[in-house]
Amino acid sequence: MTFSIQNIIQHLNAKTSGSFSDFIVENVSIDSRSLQNSNGTLFFALKGSNHDGHDYIESLITKGVRSFVVEYIPNNLEEKANFIIVENTKKALQETAKYYRNLFQFPIIGITGSNGKTIVKEWLNFLLSPDFSVVRSPKSYNSQVGVPLSIFGINEHHNLGLFEAGISQNGEMDILEEIIQPSIGVFTYLGSAHDEGFSSPSEKLLEKVKLFKNCKVVVLEQNDEIENHIACKKITWSFTNKIATVFVEKLLENQLKVNYNSDSFVVTIPFSDEISIKNCVTCIATLLHLGISLEKIQERVANLYPVEIRLQAKKGINNCVLIDDSYSSDYQSLKIALDFLEQQKLHQKKTIILSDIFQSGLPTERLYEKVTSVLQRNNIDRIIVIGETISKYLSELNNVIGFQSTSDFLKQFNTQSFQNETILIKGARSFNFDEIVVLLEEKNHETVLEINLDAISHNLNFYKSKLKPTTNIMVMVKAFGYGNGGFEIAKLLEHHKVDYLGVAFADEGIELRKAGITLPIMVLNPENSSFSAMIAYDLEPEIYSLSGLQEFIKVAQQKNVNSYPIHLKLDTGMHRLGFENHQIQDVISILKETNLVTIKSIFSHLATSDDTSFREFTLEQFSRFEKATSTICKSLKISPIQHILNTSGIFNYSEMQLDMVRLGIGLYGIGNSEEENKKLQQVGTLKSIISQIRTLKKGESVGYSRKFMISKETKVATIPIGYADGIRRSWGNEKGYVFINNQKATILGNVCMDMLMVDVTNIECYEGDEVIIFGEHPSVIEIANVVNTIPYEILTGISQRVKRIFFKN
Ligand SMILES: *Cc1c(COP(=O)(O)O)cnc(C)c1O
């Protein structure tokens, strides 16, 4: 993509500052963190509810970005870069995309519906790319910002576009329609997703069909209500109504007879669930309309595959992290994957394994020039390329190793050469990179704790919304991020620019530092023996006793540091750690005498912030805190950060937010009241599989001590997770349950060390099926209630042998 900026400035009718005379836009960006930002980037400073792109302009300038679209020029930056000043940067991004779209004339298929957009788009791409040079939206880029960014992927060599449009409220589709300008529409289906943004389902339908305003034809499932709102020609399909353009009969579970005009033919679909079959028929109807031959349809449909939309970071062998994107390779998605790599990298060392790239729409030479420069800009340490074309074009680079094929790589490459690095694996389907993933993935039992990084971001933003914009946030990542994963979450928080991290012990902080986390870190329980290591790793101690204070000052002197930041903890009623009132004068006299340490913050901890019936006590704690703090500050003439609130404190007592808050459990999706929980998104899902199923007759029993006696014929499934993984024994013996195929399966008998057994008599299920141990249902909160504890204990009790997988949508 390149275009001249002058036309955009005119098109936007905008004011400018600086000179754009010779600027050619090579890249449009809204993400300040992307390493792909460069002097060819036009950066749009978007304002969200939690982020303001204008805040990042200064640091982008130091990285070489010169051209910005802004709503105002931040202080003192006027001379340092070129600015296009508009009223609304998001609108300007959309207008720019509209302008860019109009430079191209080829047909575009616009896809909308409540679900299935991305799958239908990916499948159509697979089914049509032998015949067309297709450009498509990457991943699920279908929003008010995602669609414009997708459009910039078009270039002059494409001749068919596939773009999705998703909306969450009224008025949005007109904008997307004007950007995408589809001539062919595809409607997947109408469901309840995003209902909350509309006053009624029919209002939502009316909004969605606006995408088809200027279409010549729309493909959809036969449905009078929807069809009535679509003016143009319709290609309909149906399993029941013969008047549909495409009438489909089910022969077998996954075999369909398709009747179209006077033709009829049989297709085998590699799926048997209803949703996949519907999505598949939508694709077939689209292909028929485009005149693709029956034979080609039969052959290509039989090769459809499950679509993995989200990027995942998994644990690899030898302490590596794998980012598995082994099913796609196109230039747009390479750029997205590189950004994800940068955000997720656990180790400084970055490796990419990359196949030939298809469907760029660019001449081969130009494509690999661009690939080379994007890889260089991302500072990839080791580049392994697989495929005849890519190894030819990238061989010039000195950190490139080339292989002709995946099997060559597998034969020649020693897995031991992967150590302590983050590896992005990205290949076109035909390269079967899943074989490489299998090789490099850490082998583990089938139980995993899936962590939804998007939900963490959502929860962080929810608590931010309760605070003044100036209030700092310390996030507690102690106990391995409450069991959710220490480093990965710290990394995400660093990107969200939280102000501090809190850990319990020095070791936890050292681990984070070794992994490259640079945020300030406070250590809650520093032991005297760890003081010098803490100084070496730039960790800041909580100081809660006179002896600790004196010892730390001694170590600071030995280590030759000055003004080392420490955090004073006051005991105001929790009676755990902290200075008591009568010690305050001693603290003051010691600190008056030294400049080896400096008080970075003063804080205390509330004992009952979750229970507002103790409001009086909480107010008392707060007033004791304010009094003691003010004495210290006055005597030492300092104004350190003050903080007292944890998660429930933020929710119940936001008026006590002071300068900073300490967010813990809420980040991980668990609040202390029902009302609070409604606002949070669930973060962790603990999953396993069924190892074996058997049917037992009356008189038999299940498990240790014959705790469950069979009274009528019962189908029992065994699941490889037990108390050594953190499942309480008190959750067994019919108290607890798991979810299998969306149904409750009660736990029978005692939970064993590594296994438990459940009743699946009324559940259709097979060995190998997925089992939800906790997640949406049952929730951690529900389990905690039944086993008489608190969610904190359940979360932090999930054993380290359970593999954590992090994902983002
Ligand atoms: C753990 C901890 C927090 C966070 O508590 P949550 O209830 O999880 O929000 C805050 N402050 C201190 C001192 C803690 O130990």
mmCIF file of C-alpha atoms and ligand atoms in Angstrom, residues 476 478 482 524 542 569 576 603 605 645-648 662-666 672 792, ligand 1:
data_model
loop_
_atom_site.group_PDB
_atom_site.id
_atom_site.type_symbol
_atom_site.label_atom_id
_atom_site.label_comp_id
_atom_site.label_asym_id
_atom_site.label_seq_id
_atom_site.Cartn_x
_atom_site.Cartn_y
_atom_site.Cartn_z
ATOM 1 C CA MET A 476 -0.875 -7.373 42.197
ATOM 2 C CA LYS A 478 1.749 -12.155 43.345
ATOM 3 C CA TYR A 482 -3.229 -15.386 41.277
ATOM 4 C CA LEU A 524 5.247 -7.137 49.899
ATOM 5 C CA GLU A 542 7.648 -2.907 51.536
ATOM 6 C CA LYS A 569 3.391 -0.092 55.389
ATOM 7 C CA ARG A 576 -0.827 -8.415 59.694
ATOM 8 C CA PHE A 603 0.246 2.552 52.388
ATOM 9 C CA HIS A 605 -4.450 -2.433 53.818
ATOM 10 C CA LEU A 645 -7.528 0.291 48.319
ATOM 11 C CA ASN A 646 -7.549 -3.271 46.987
ATOM 12 C CA THR A 647 -10.097 -4.583 44.442
ATOM 13 C CA SER A 648 -13.193 -4.434 46.623
ATOM 14 C CA ARG A 662 -3.723 -1.934 44.373
ATOM 15 C CA LEU A 663 -5.818 -4.061 42.046
ATOM 16 C CA GLY A 664 -5.739 -7.835 42.587
ATOM 17 C CA ILE A 665 -8.463 -10.422 42.169
ATOM 18 C CA GLY A 666 -10.741 -8.205 40.090
ATOM 19 C CA ASN A 672 -16.588 -9.737 45.801
ATOM 20 C CA TYR A 792 -8.610 -16.637 45.792
HETATM 21 C C1 LIG B 1 -3.057 -9.079 47.646
HETATM 22 C C2 LIG B 1 -3.055 -7.691 48.061
HETATM 23 C C3 LIG B 1 -3.863 -6.744 47.401
HETATM 24 C C4 LIG B 1 -4.847 -7.111 46.333
HETATM 25 O O1 LIG B 1 -6.032 -7.618 46.937
HETATM 26 P P1 LIG B 1 -7.306 -8.046 46.107
HETATM 27 O O2 LIG B 1 -8.368 -8.285 47.114
HETATM 28 O O3 LIG B 1 -6.952 -9.260 45.370
HETATM 29 O O4 LIG B 1 -7.605 -6.909 45.203
HETATM 30 C C5 LIG B 1 -3.708 -5.420 47.733
HETATM 31 N N1 LIG B 1 -2.837 -5.047 48.719
HETATM 32 C C6 LIG B 1 -2.094 -5.927 49.399
HETATM 33 C C7 LIG B 1 -1.198 -5.438 50.463
HETATM 34 C C8 LIG B 1 -2.187 -7.281 49.108
HETATM 35 O O5 LIG B 1 -1.459 -8.155 49.798
#
